[in-house]
Amino acid sequence: MTSVSMTVNGKPVSGDVEGRTLLSSFLRDGQGLTGTHVGCDTSQCGACVVHVNGQAVKSCTMFAAEAAGAEVTTIEGMANADGSLGTIQQAFQDYHGLQCGFCTPGMVMSAAALLAENPSPSEAEVRHYLEGNICRCTGYHNIVRAIMAASGQEVPAVAAE
Amino acid sequence: MHNFELVTPNSVADAVSALSGEDAQPLGGGQTLIPTMKQRLAAPATLVSMGGIAEMVGVCVDDDGVMVIGGATTHAQVAADASASYPALAALAGQIGDPAVRNRGTIGGSLANNDPAACYPAGTLGSGATIVTNAREIAADDFFQGLFETALDEGEIITSVKFPIPEAANYQKMLQPASRFALTGVFVASFAGGVRVAVTGASNEGVHRWSAAEAALSANFSADAVPEAPSADDLISDLHGTPEYRANLVKVLTGRAVAAAG
Ligand SMILES: Cc1cc2nc3c(=O)[nH]c(=O)nc-3n(C[C@H](O)[C@H](O)[C@H](O)COP(=O)(O)OP(=O)(O)OC[C@H]3O[C@@H](n4cnc5c(N)ncnc54)[C@H](O)[C@@H]3O)c2cc1C
Ligand code: FES
Ligand code: FES
């Protein structure tokens, strides 16, 4: 065991980790931040996406010790200071961008990374950016609409309407 | 996952000495190695992280016009920083996996892994690049030695990769939507001395050059000059495509790459 320290959602934290401790386990089991979900063992679903030094990464595919000294943001860090939902989270609620909610933390974190890079993405750019985030429920259309709304753009109609 | 010791050196020299221990292995972005360790298909005693070695990160063009990419440079960095000097390679890096994979995965890890459906092996072989290690320089033509096999020795580190910049080049990837690797991919590069065509995701032998197309395109660099599809013998057969389908893809993607390279 070695001790690792990092900043999570603006607060300094530290804990003992093994070499194999994944960042996702450090956050969930060590810090009790269970909003970061683990949906697969193959690095393919994206439910575990968090930001490390501002970049979207799969926290299940990075060792906790590799994040030593880093600034980490999880879904728990996306709410406003008063506890109300952040812009992207609110848009997911308004546009019904979730059903079971399992993929949602990763979707919101990927969306936040996209909007930081590209504040007014096209619908195609949103869909392309979400390639690494799998949703078993929604069929994606409402997720895309929520992200378009969160970016302050016109929200596209979906084929079913 | 079995436990191991994680070492984080900040120089190539320290990494090389850490790798001399029993069952020690380099850790790049972990985008292949970590899932492999979760399945217990790999169980190193020590992982030596390349991430903290500043001399192994970055993209630059040297005085001879050769692009040098540090072995621990992420796909996202190459997509951004190579776009002015070698747009076809930057575009290839920008098509690997998804944004989170690109933020961690590295060129050194991708080449050392030599997955038969990976993108970088095609760009590296197609460019006639040179793989630089802590010990020597290896021509791409000698580096790739079949499925997941390379010329690297135990404990040898890819410190950088040198890419001669072609006059025109393009990568065409037919996406395998479940894995986001290439179902089949073709990298075409036209140099003053001739054309190179490298194919990934097609052969049971891994990445390889398509010499018939190289000869035809060296004489006439146009999509019409692409020869008939190569033989389907020894091409990959899986639930995503038959050998014949892949052989046809090699031809079609080569034509598209030539047309897009312009
Ligand atoms: C969901 C998903 C989608 C993907 N899609 C694609 C795709 O479309 N195309 C594609 O090409 N790849 C794809 N990949 C693989 C990805 O590009 C990996 O980043 C890459 O294969 C391995 O690089 P890494 O830096 O993560 O290496 P690691 O996983 O850390 O290591 C891989 C191997 O290389 C060795 N190694 C690492 N660095 C070095 C070095 N500098 N010198 C010597 N040996 C080293 C390790 O010991 C290990 O054996 C995908 C991966 C995932 C999870
Ligand atoms: S848990 Fe599926 S990608 Fe991380
Ligand atoms: S809402 Fe259920 S997986 Fe996306």
Coordinates of C-alpha atoms and ligand atoms in Angstrom, one line a residue:
Chain A
M1 CA 0.0 0.0 0.0
T2 CA 1.1 3.5 -0.8
S3 CA -0.6 6.8 0.0
V4 CA -1.9 8.8 -2.9
S5 CA -3.2 12.4 -2.8
M6 CA -5.2 14.3 -5.4
T7 CA -7.9 17.0 -5.6
V8 CA -11.4 15.7 -6.2
N9 CA -14.2 18.1 -7.0
G10 CA -12.0 20.9 -5.6
K11 CA -11.2 19.2 -2.3
P12 CA -7.8 17.7 -1.4
V13 CA -8.2 13.9 -0.6
S14 CA -5.8 11.1 0.0
G15 CA -5.9 7.4 0.7
D16 CA -4.0 4.2 0.6
V17 CA -3.9 2.3 -2.7
E18 CA -2.4 -0.9 -4.1
G19 CA -0.7 -0.8 -7.5
R20 CA -3.8 -2.3 -9.0
T21 CA -6.3 0.1 -7.4
L22 CA -8.3 1.7 -10.3
L23 CA -9.2 5.3 -10.1
S24 CA -12.9 4.2 -10.3
S25 CA -12.4 2.1 -7.1
F26 CA -10.5 4.9 -5.4
L27 CA -13.4 7.2 -6.0
R28 CA -16.2 4.8 -5.3
D29 CA -14.9 2.6 -2.4
G30 CA -12.3 5.0 -1.0
Q31 CA -14.1 8.3 -1.3
G32 CA -17.7 7.1 -1.3
L33 CA -18.3 8.9 -4.6
T34 CA -20.6 6.3 -6.0
G35 CA -21.9 8.5 -8.8
T36 CA -19.1 7.2 -11.0
H37 CA -20.5 4.0 -12.4
V38 CA -18.7 0.9 -13.6
G39 CA -20.6 -0.8 -16.3
C40 CA -18.1 -3.1 -18.0
D41 CA -14.7 -4.8 -17.6
T42 CA -13.6 -4.1 -21.2
S43 CA -13.1 -0.3 -21.2
Q44 CA -16.0 0.1 -23.7
C45 CA -19.1 1.5 -21.9
G46 CA -18.0 4.9 -20.7
A47 CA -20.2 4.9 -17.5
C48 CA -17.0 5.6 -15.5
V49 CA -15.9 8.7 -17.4
V50 CA -14.4 11.5 -15.1
H51 CA -12.2 14.4 -15.8
V52 CA -8.5 14.2 -14.9
N53 CA -6.8 17.6 -15.3
G54 CA -9.7 18.7 -17.5
Q55 CA -9.6 15.7 -19.8
A56 CA -12.3 13.0 -20.1
V57 CA -10.8 9.6 -19.1
K58 CA -12.3 6.2 -18.3
S59 CA -11.6 5.9 -14.6
C60 CA -11.8 2.1 -14.8
T61 CA -8.8 2.2 -17.2
M62 CA -6.4 4.3 -15.1
F63 CA -4.7 3.4 -11.9
A64 CA -5.4 5.6 -8.9
A65 CA -1.7 6.2 -8.3
E66 CA -1.4 7.6 -11.9
A67 CA -3.8 10.4 -10.8
A68 CA -1.5 11.5 -7.9
G69 CA -1.5 15.2 -7.7
A70 CA -4.2 15.6 -10.4
E71 CA -7.4 17.6 -10.4
V72 CA -10.2 15.1 -10.7
T73 CA -13.9 16.0 -11.4
T74 CA -16.7 13.5 -11.0
I75 CA -20.4 13.7 -11.5
E76 CA -20.7 14.9 -7.9
G77 CA -18.8 18.0 -8.9
M78 CA -21.2 18.9 -11.7
A79 CA -24.0 20.4 -9.5
N80 CA -24.2 24.1 -8.8
A81 CA -22.8 25.4 -5.5
D82 CA -26.3 25.5 -3.9
G83 CA -26.8 21.8 -4.8
S84 CA -29.2 22.4 -7.7
L85 CA -28.5 20.6 -10.9
G86 CA -25.8 22.0 -13.3
T87 CA -26.8 23.1 -16.8
I88 CA -26.0 19.8 -18.5
Q89 CA -27.7 17.8 -15.7
Q90 CA -30.8 20.0 -15.9
A91 CA -30.9 19.6 -19.6
F92 CA -30.8 15.8 -19.2
Q93 CA -33.8 16.0 -16.9
D94 CA -35.7 18.5 -19.1
Y95 CA -35.2 16.5 -22.3
H96 CA -35.7 13.0 -20.8
G97 CA -32.0 12.1 -21.5
L98 CA -32.1 9.2 -19.1
Q99 CA -34.2 6.2 -18.2
C100 CA -32.4 3.9 -15.8
G101 CA -29.7 6.4 -15.3
F102 CA -26.8 4.0 -15.3
C103 CA -24.9 5.6 -18.2
T104 CA -25.8 9.1 -17.2
P105 CA -22.8 10.1 -15.1
G106 CA -20.5 9.2 -17.9
M107 CA -22.7 10.8 -20.5
V108 CA -22.8 14.1 -18.5
M109 CA -19.0 14.0 -18.0
S110 CA -18.4 13.4 -21.7
A111 CA -20.8 16.1 -22.7
A112 CA -19.0 18.5 -20.3
A113 CA -15.7 17.7 -22.0
L114 CA -17.2 18.1 -25.4
L115 CA -18.7 21.5 -24.6
A116 CA -15.4 22.7 -23.0
E117 CA -13.7 21.9 -26.3
N118 CA -16.4 22.9 -28.7
P119 CA -19.1 25.1 -27.1
S120 CA -21.5 24.9 -30.1
P121 CA -21.2 21.4 -31.6
S122 CA -23.4 20.2 -34.4
E123 CA -25.7 17.3 -33.8
A124 CA -23.3 15.0 -35.8
E125 CA -20.4 16.2 -33.6
V126 CA -22.3 15.4 -30.4
R127 CA -23.1 11.9 -31.7
H128 CA -19.5 11.3 -32.8
Y129 CA -18.1 12.5 -29.4
L130 CA -20.3 10.1 -27.5
E131 CA -18.9 7.1 -29.4
G132 CA -17.4 5.7 -26.2
N133 CA -20.5 6.1 -24.1
I134 CA -23.0 3.3 -24.3
C135 CA -26.7 3.6 -23.3
R136 CA -28.9 0.6 -23.2
C137 CA -32.1 2.5 -22.6
T138 CA -32.7 5.8 -24.4
G139 CA -31.7 5.2 -28.0
Y140 CA -29.5 8.3 -27.7
H141 CA -31.8 10.8 -29.4
N142 CA -32.8 12.5 -26.1
I143 CA -29.3 12.5 -24.8
V144 CA -28.2 14.3 -28.0
R145 CA -31.1 16.8 -27.6
A146 CA -30.2 17.4 -24.0
I147 CA -26.6 18.3 -25.0
M148 CA -27.7 20.5 -27.8
A149 CA -30.0 22.3 -25.3
A150 CA -27.2 22.6 -22.7
S151 CA -25.0 24.3 -25.4
G152 CA -27.8 26.9 -25.8
Q153 CA -28.5 25.8 -29.4
E154 CA -31.7 24.9 -31.1
V155 CA -32.8 21.4 -30.2
P156 CA -33.2 19.1 -33.2
A157 CA -36.4 17.1 -33.7
V158 CA -36.0 13.4 -33.5
A159 CA -37.2 11.0 -36.2
A160 CA -40.0 9.6 -34.0
E161 CA -41.7 13.0 -33.7
Chain B
M1 CA -6.5 -8.3 -11.4
H2 CA -3.4 -9.6 -9.7
N3 CA -1.5 -7.0 -7.7
F4 CA 1.8 -5.5 -8.9
E5 CA 4.1 -2.7 -8.1
L6 CA 3.6 0.5 -10.0
V7 CA 6.8 2.5 -10.7
T8 CA 6.8 6.0 -12.1
P9 CA 10.2 7.0 -13.3
N10 CA 10.8 10.4 -14.9
S11 CA 13.7 9.5 -17.3
V12 CA 14.2 6.8 -19.9
A13 CA 17.3 5.6 -18.1
D14 CA 15.4 5.0 -14.8
A15 CA 12.6 3.3 -16.7
V16 CA 15.1 0.9 -18.4
S17 CA 16.6 0.0 -15.1
A18 CA 13.2 -0.6 -13.5
L19 CA 12.3 -2.8 -16.5
S20 CA 15.3 -5.0 -15.9
G21 CA 13.5 -6.7 -12.9
E22 CA 11.7 -10.0 -13.1
D23 CA 8.3 -9.8 -14.9
A24 CA 8.4 -6.0 -15.4
Q25 CA 6.5 -4.4 -18.2
P26 CA 6.0 -0.8 -19.6
L27 CA 2.6 0.9 -18.9
G28 CA 1.6 3.3 -21.6
G29 CA -1.9 4.7 -21.5
G30 CA -3.2 1.3 -20.2
Q31 CA -6.0 1.3 -22.7
T32 CA -5.1 -2.2 -23.8
L33 CA -3.0 -3.5 -20.9
I34 CA -5.5 -2.7 -18.1
P35 CA -8.4 -4.6 -19.7
T36 CA -6.0 -7.4 -20.4
M37 CA -4.9 -7.5 -16.8
K38 CA -8.5 -7.5 -15.6
Q39 CA -9.0 -10.7 -17.6
R40 CA -5.8 -12.0 -16.1
L41 CA -4.3 -12.5 -19.5
A42 CA -1.3 -10.5 -18.3
A43 CA 0.0 -10.5 -14.7
P44 CA 3.2 -8.5 -14.5
A45 CA 5.0 -8.1 -11.2
T46 CA 6.0 -4.5 -11.9
L47 CA 4.5 -1.9 -14.2
V48 CA 6.8 0.9 -15.3
S49 CA 4.7 3.9 -16.2
M50 CA 5.9 5.9 -19.3
G51 CA 3.5 8.8 -18.4
G52 CA 5.9 10.8 -16.3
I53 CA 8.8 10.7 -18.7
A54 CA 8.8 14.2 -20.2
E55 CA 11.4 13.4 -22.9
M56 CA 9.0 10.8 -24.4
V57 CA 6.1 13.2 -24.9
G58 CA 5.5 15.6 -27.8
V59 CA 5.4 16.1 -31.6
C60 CA 8.0 18.1 -33.5
V61 CA 9.5 18.3 -37.0
D62 CA 13.3 18.1 -37.2
D63 CA 15.6 20.0 -39.5
D64 CA 15.3 17.3 -42.2
G65 CA 11.6 17.6 -42.3
V66 CA 11.0 14.3 -40.4
M67 CA 8.2 14.3 -37.9
V68 CA 9.3 12.9 -34.5
I69 CA 6.6 11.7 -32.0
G70 CA 7.5 10.8 -28.5
G71 CA 6.7 7.2 -27.6
A72 CA 4.4 8.3 -24.7
T73 CA 2.5 10.9 -26.7
T74 CA -1.3 10.3 -26.6
H75 CA -3.5 9.9 -29.6
A76 CA -5.3 13.1 -28.7
Q77 CA -2.0 15.1 -28.7
V78 CA -1.0 13.7 -32.1
A79 CA -4.5 14.5 -33.5
A80 CA -4.0 18.1 -32.4
D81 CA -0.3 18.7 -32.8
A82 CA 0.5 16.8 -36.0
S83 CA -2.4 18.3 -38.0
A84 CA -0.4 21.1 -39.6
S85 CA 2.6 19.1 -40.7
Y86 CA 1.2 15.6 -41.3
P87 CA -2.6 15.8 -41.5
A88 CA -3.2 12.2 -42.6
L89 CA -1.5 10.9 -39.5
A90 CA -3.2 13.4 -37.2
A91 CA -6.6 12.3 -38.8
L92 CA -5.7 8.6 -38.1
A93 CA -4.9 9.3 -34.5
G94 CA -8.2 11.3 -34.2
Q95 CA -10.2 8.3 -35.4
I96 CA -8.8 5.8 -32.8
G97 CA -11.4 4.5 -30.4
D98 CA -13.3 7.4 -28.6
P99 CA -12.2 10.7 -26.9
A100 CA -11.4 9.1 -23.5
V101 CA -9.3 6.4 -25.1
R102 CA -7.5 9.0 -27.1
N103 CA -6.8 11.0 -24.0
R104 CA -4.8 8.1 -22.4
G105 CA -3.7 5.7 -25.2
T106 CA -0.2 6.3 -26.6
I107 CA 1.6 5.7 -29.9
G108 CA 4.3 3.6 -28.2
G109 CA 1.7 1.3 -26.6
S110 CA -0.2 0.9 -29.8
L111 CA 2.9 -0.1 -31.8
A112 CA 4.2 -2.4 -29.1
N113 CA 0.9 -4.1 -28.9
N114 CA 0.6 -4.6 -32.7
D115 CA -3.1 -5.5 -32.6
P116 CA -4.1 -6.9 -36.1
A117 CA -6.9 -4.4 -36.3
A118 CA -5.1 -1.3 -34.9
C119 CA -4.7 1.9 -36.8
Y120 CA -1.2 3.2 -35.9
P121 CA 0.6 0.1 -37.3
A122 CA -0.9 0.9 -40.7
G123 CA 0.1 4.6 -40.5
T124 CA 3.6 3.7 -39.3
L125 CA 4.3 0.9 -42.0
G126 CA 2.5 3.0 -44.7
S127 CA 4.8 6.0 -43.9
G128 CA 8.0 3.9 -43.8
A129 CA 8.6 5.3 -40.3
T130 CA 11.4 4.3 -38.0
I131 CA 10.8 3.1 -34.5
V132 CA 13.3 4.4 -32.0
T133 CA 13.9 2.5 -28.8
N134 CA 16.2 3.0 -25.8
A135 CA 18.7 0.6 -27.6
R136 CA 18.4 1.1 -31.4
E137 CA 16.4 2.2 -34.4
I138 CA 14.1 -0.3 -36.2
A139 CA 12.6 0.3 -39.7
A140 CA 8.8 -0.3 -39.7
D141 CA 9.4 -2.9 -42.4
D142 CA 11.3 -5.0 -39.8
F143 CA 9.3 -4.0 -36.7
F144 CA 5.9 -5.7 -37.3
Q145 CA 6.2 -9.5 -37.1
G146 CA 2.7 -10.9 -37.1
L147 CA -0.2 -10.9 -34.7
F148 CA 0.8 -9.0 -31.5
E149 CA 4.4 -9.7 -32.4
T150 CA 7.1 -7.1 -32.8
A151 CA 10.9 -6.9 -33.1
L152 CA 11.0 -5.4 -29.5
D153 CA 13.1 -7.3 -27.0
E154 CA 12.0 -7.8 -23.4
G155 CA 12.2 -4.5 -21.5
E156 CA 12.9 -2.5 -24.6
I157 CA 11.0 0.9 -24.7
I158 CA 9.7 2.8 -27.8
T159 CA 11.0 6.2 -27.0
S160 CA 10.0 7.9 -30.3
V161 CA 8.8 7.3 -33.8
K162 CA 10.2 9.1 -36.8
F163 CA 7.9 9.7 -39.7
P164 CA 9.1 10.9 -43.1
I165 CA 6.3 13.3 -44.3
P166 CA 4.8 12.2 -47.7
E167 CA 3.7 14.5 -50.5
A168 CA 0.1 13.1 -50.1
A169 CA -1.4 10.6 -47.8
N170 CA -4.7 9.3 -46.4
Y171 CA -6.1 6.7 -44.0
Q172 CA -9.4 5.0 -44.6
K173 CA -10.9 3.0 -41.8
M174 CA -14.0 0.9 -42.1
L175 CA -15.2 1.0 -38.5
Q176 CA -16.1 -2.1 -36.5
P177 CA -18.8 -0.4 -34.5
A178 CA -18.7 -2.6 -31.4
S179 CA -14.9 -2.4 -30.7
R180 CA -14.3 0.9 -32.7
F181 CA -11.1 -0.6 -34.1
A182 CA -10.7 -1.0 -37.8
L183 CA -12.8 -3.8 -39.4
T184 CA -10.3 -3.1 -42.2
G185 CA -8.1 0.0 -42.7
V186 CA -5.8 1.2 -45.5
F187 CA -3.1 3.8 -45.2
V188 CA -1.7 5.2 -48.5
A189 CA 1.3 7.5 -48.7
S190 CA 2.9 9.0 -51.8
F191 CA 6.6 10.0 -51.7
A192 CA 8.9 11.3 -54.4
G193 CA 10.4 7.8 -54.5
G194 CA 7.1 5.8 -54.8
V195 CA 3.9 4.9 -53.1
R196 CA 3.4 2.8 -49.9
V197 CA 0.1 1.0 -49.1
A198 CA -0.3 -0.5 -45.7
V199 CA -3.3 -2.7 -44.7
T200 CA -4.6 -3.4 -41.2
G201 CA -7.6 -5.5 -40.0
A202 CA -7.4 -7.9 -43.0
S203 CA -4.6 -10.5 -42.7
N204 CA -4.1 -13.3 -40.2
E205 CA -0.5 -12.1 -40.4
G206 CA -1.3 -8.6 -39.1
V207 CA -0.4 -5.3 -40.7
H208 CA 1.2 -5.7 -44.1
R209 CA 2.0 -3.8 -47.4
W210 CA 0.0 -4.4 -50.5
S211 CA 2.8 -4.5 -53.1
A212 CA 0.6 -4.9 -56.2
A213 CA -1.1 -1.7 -55.4
E214 CA 2.2 0.1 -54.5
A215 CA 3.6 -0.8 -58.0
A216 CA 0.4 0.3 -59.8
L217 CA 0.0 3.6 -57.8
S218 CA 3.7 4.4 -58.1
A219 CA 3.2 4.4 -61.9
N220 CA -0.1 6.3 -61.8
F221 CA -1.3 7.8 -58.5
S222 CA -5.0 7.7 -59.2
A223 CA -8.0 5.8 -57.9
D224 CA -8.5 4.2 -61.3
A225 CA -5.1 2.6 -61.1
V226 CA -5.9 0.5 -58.0
P227 CA -5.6 -3.2 -59.0
E228 CA -8.1 -6.0 -58.5
A229 CA -8.8 -7.0 -54.9
P230 CA -6.0 -9.1 -53.4
S231 CA -6.4 -12.9 -52.8
A232 CA -8.7 -13.7 -49.9
D233 CA -6.4 -16.6 -48.8
D234 CA -5.2 -16.1 -45.2
L235 CA -7.4 -13.1 -44.6
I236 CA -9.3 -12.7 -41.3
S237 CA -12.6 -14.5 -41.0
D238 CA -14.9 -13.5 -38.1
L239 CA -18.5 -12.7 -37.5
H240 CA -18.0 -9.2 -38.9
G241 CA -16.7 -10.2 -42.3
T242 CA -15.6 -13.0 -44.5
P243 CA -12.1 -13.1 -46.1
E244 CA -13.7 -12.2 -49.5
Y245 CA -15.5 -9.2 -48.0
R246 CA -12.2 -8.0 -46.4
A247 CA -10.3 -8.5 -49.7
N248 CA -12.8 -6.3 -51.4
L249 CA -12.6 -3.7 -48.6
V250 CA -8.8 -3.5 -49.2
K251 CA -9.4 -2.6 -52.8
V252 CA -12.2 -0.1 -52.1
L253 CA -10.5 1.6 -49.2
T254 CA -7.3 1.9 -51.2
G255 CA -9.2 3.7 -53.9
R256 CA -10.9 6.0 -51.5
A257 CA -7.6 6.8 -49.8
V258 CA -6.0 7.7 -53.1
A259 CA -9.0 9.8 -54.1
A260 CA -9.0 11.6 -50.7
A261 CA -5.2 12.1 -50.6
G262 CA -5.6 14.0 -53.9
Ligands
LIG1 C1 -12.7 1.2 -26.4 C2 -11.4 1.1 -27.1 C3 -11.3 1.4 -28.5 C4 -10.1 1.4 -29.1 N1 -10.1 1.6 -30.5 C5 -8.9 1.6 -31.2 C6 -8.9 1.9 -32.6 O1 -9.9 2.2 -33.2 N2 -7.7 1.8 -33.2 C7 -6.6 1.4 -32.5 O2 -5.5 1.4 -33.2 N3 -6.6 1.2 -31.2 C8 -7.7 1.2 -30.5 N4 -7.7 1.0 -29.2 C9 -6.4 0.7 -28.5 C10 -5.8 1.9 -28.1 O3 -5.3 2.7 -29.2 C11 -4.6 1.7 -27.1 O4 -4.3 3.0 -26.6 C12 -3.4 1.1 -27.6 O5 -3.6 -0.1 -28.3 C13 -2.4 0.8 -26.5 O6 -1.7 2.0 -26.1 P1 -1.6 2.3 -24.6 O7 -0.7 3.5 -24.5 O8 -2.9 2.4 -23.9 O9 -0.7 1.0 -24.1 P2 -0.9 0.1 -22.9 O10 -2.2 -0.5 -22.8 O11 -0.4 0.7 -21.7 O12 0.2 -1.0 -23.3 C14 0.0 -1.9 -24.4 C15 1.3 -2.8 -24.6 O13 2.4 -1.9 -25.0 C16 3.4 -2.0 -24.1 N5 4.0 -0.6 -24.0 C17 3.3 0.5 -23.7 N6 4.1 1.6 -23.9 C18 5.2 1.2 -24.4 C19 6.4 1.8 -24.9 N7 6.6 3.1 -24.9 N8 7.5 1.0 -25.3 C20 7.3 -0.3 -25.4 N9 6.2 -1.0 -25.0 C21 5.2 -0.3 -24.5 C22 2.8 -2.5 -22.8 O14 3.8 -3.2 -22.0 C23 1.8 -3.4 -23.3 O15 2.3 -4.7 -23.6 C24 -8.9 1.0 -28.5 C25 -9.0 0.8 -27.1 C26 -10.2 0.8 -26.4 C27 -10.2 0.5 -24.9
FES2 S1 -16.7 0.9 -16.7 FE1 -17.1 0.5 -18.8 S2 -15.6 1.9 -19.7 FE2 -15.2 2.1 -17.6
FES3 S1 -30.4 5.5 -19.3 FE1 -30.1 3.3 -18.9 S2 -28.2 2.9 -19.8 FE2 -28.6 4.9 -20.4

